[in-house]
Structures are given as C-alpha cells and as structure tokens.
Amino acid sequence: IRAVFEGIVDPANKFISDQKPWDMFKAGDKDAGAVVLVTVLNMLKRAALLLSPVTPKLAGDIWQQLGFEKPLRL
C-alpha cells in the first residue's frame, strides 16, 4: 500500500498542487487545466487498480468516486 501512495498518490498530489489547474481555469486556459485534471484522474485510476487486490473496499470506493459506474474488476 505504501508503494502505491509513494509512487502514485503522493506524486499526483504534488503535481496538482504545483500545476494549480484552478488558476488555469480562472485565466481562461481550460485546455491546460483539463490536461492536468485528466492526468491526475488517470493516476488515481491506476492507484485504485493497484490497490484492489490488497484493499478491495478502498479501491472500489476510489473507483466509484472517479465516476466509473461498473464495479472495479481485474
């Protein structure tokens, strides 16, 4: 679990904090803001997939919060 957080979740958090997509949207640069958000969402999707064998409930919750309607299955 630690490896997923250190390898994906923490970098995703740093990336979104550094890139500040909210400022991009405020400045009218919707495309750049969208790229940042999609990148982070894909990182979180990978985290959910990697966590699913170890913590299926947490992984499923993340999966649902990302907006996927079908259950997470490997």
Short mmCIF file of C-alpha atoms in Angstrom, two decimals:
data_model
loop_
_atom_site.label_atom_id
_atom_site.label_comp_id
_atom_site.label_asym_id
_atom_site.label_seq_id
_atom_site.Cartn_x
_atom_site.Cartn_y
_atom_site.Cartn_z
CA ILE A 1 0.00 0.00 0.00
CA ARG A 2 2.83 2.36 0.89
CA ALA A 3 4.39 1.90 -2.56
CA VAL A 4 1.15 2.94 -4.27
CA PHE A 5 0.93 6.08 -2.18
CA GLU A 6 4.60 6.97 -2.54
CA GLY A 7 4.70 6.08 -6.23
CA ILE A 8 1.36 7.40 -7.46
CA VAL A 9 -0.83 9.22 -4.94
CA ASP A 10 1.83 11.49 -3.44
CA PRO A 11 3.20 12.49 -6.88
CA ALA A 12 -0.35 13.11 -8.11
CA ASN A 13 -0.97 15.37 -5.13
CA LYS A 14 2.28 17.25 -5.74
CA PHE A 15 1.55 17.55 -9.46
CA ILE A 16 -1.89 19.06 -8.97
CA SER A 17 -0.57 21.40 -6.26
CA ASP A 18 2.32 22.54 -8.47
CA GLN A 19 0.27 22.93 -11.65
CA LYS A 20 -2.71 24.68 -10.00
CA PRO A 21 -5.37 23.87 -12.59
CA TRP A 22 -7.83 26.12 -10.75
CA ASP A 23 -5.62 29.07 -11.71
CA MET A 24 -5.50 27.83 -15.30
CA PHE A 25 -9.29 27.75 -15.45
CA LYS A 26 -9.54 31.23 -13.90
CA ALA A 27 -7.07 32.54 -16.51
CA GLY A 28 -9.19 31.03 -19.29
CA ASP A 29 -6.74 28.25 -20.17
CA LYS A 30 -9.31 25.48 -19.99
CA ASP A 31 -7.34 23.06 -22.16
CA ALA A 32 -4.25 23.15 -19.92
CA GLY A 33 -6.39 22.81 -16.80
CA ALA A 34 -8.21 19.86 -18.31
CA VAL A 35 -4.91 18.14 -19.16
CA VAL A 36 -3.80 18.43 -15.54
CA LEU A 37 -7.09 17.06 -14.22
CA VAL A 38 -7.18 14.16 -16.68
CA THR A 39 -3.58 13.30 -15.81
CA VAL A 40 -4.37 13.21 -12.09
CA LEU A 41 -7.54 11.20 -12.66
CA ASN A 42 -5.58 8.63 -14.66
CA MET A 43 -3.01 8.42 -11.87
CA LEU A 44 -5.77 7.81 -9.33
CA LYS A 45 -7.33 5.20 -11.61
CA ARG A 46 -4.01 3.34 -11.63
CA ALA A 47 -3.77 3.63 -7.86
CA ALA A 48 -7.22 2.06 -7.48
CA LEU A 49 -6.25 -0.78 -9.80
CA LEU A 50 -3.04 -1.45 -7.89
CA LEU A 51 -4.78 -1.30 -4.51
CA SER A 52 -7.66 -3.58 -5.47
CA PRO A 53 -6.01 -6.92 -4.64
CA VAL A 54 -4.93 -5.67 -1.22
CA THR A 55 -7.75 -3.36 -0.19
CA PRO A 56 -10.73 -4.04 -2.46
CA LYS A 57 -13.14 -1.84 -0.47
CA LEU A 58 -10.87 1.22 -0.62
CA ALA A 59 -10.09 0.58 -4.28
CA GLY A 60 -13.79 0.23 -5.08
CA ASP A 61 -14.59 3.45 -3.24
CA ILE A 62 -11.90 5.31 -5.19
CA TRP A 63 -13.17 3.77 -8.42
CA GLN A 64 -16.73 4.94 -7.74
CA GLN A 65 -15.59 8.42 -6.72
CA LEU A 66 -13.77 8.69 -10.04
CA GLY A 67 -17.16 8.23 -11.69
CA PHE A 68 -16.91 4.69 -13.04
CA GLU A 69 -20.32 3.05 -12.96
CA LYS A 70 -19.20 -0.54 -13.42
CA PRO A 71 -17.57 -2.23 -10.42
CA LEU A 72 -13.80 -2.46 -10.32
CA ARG A 73 -12.68 -5.88 -11.54
CA LEU A 74 -9.27 -7.10 -12.57
#
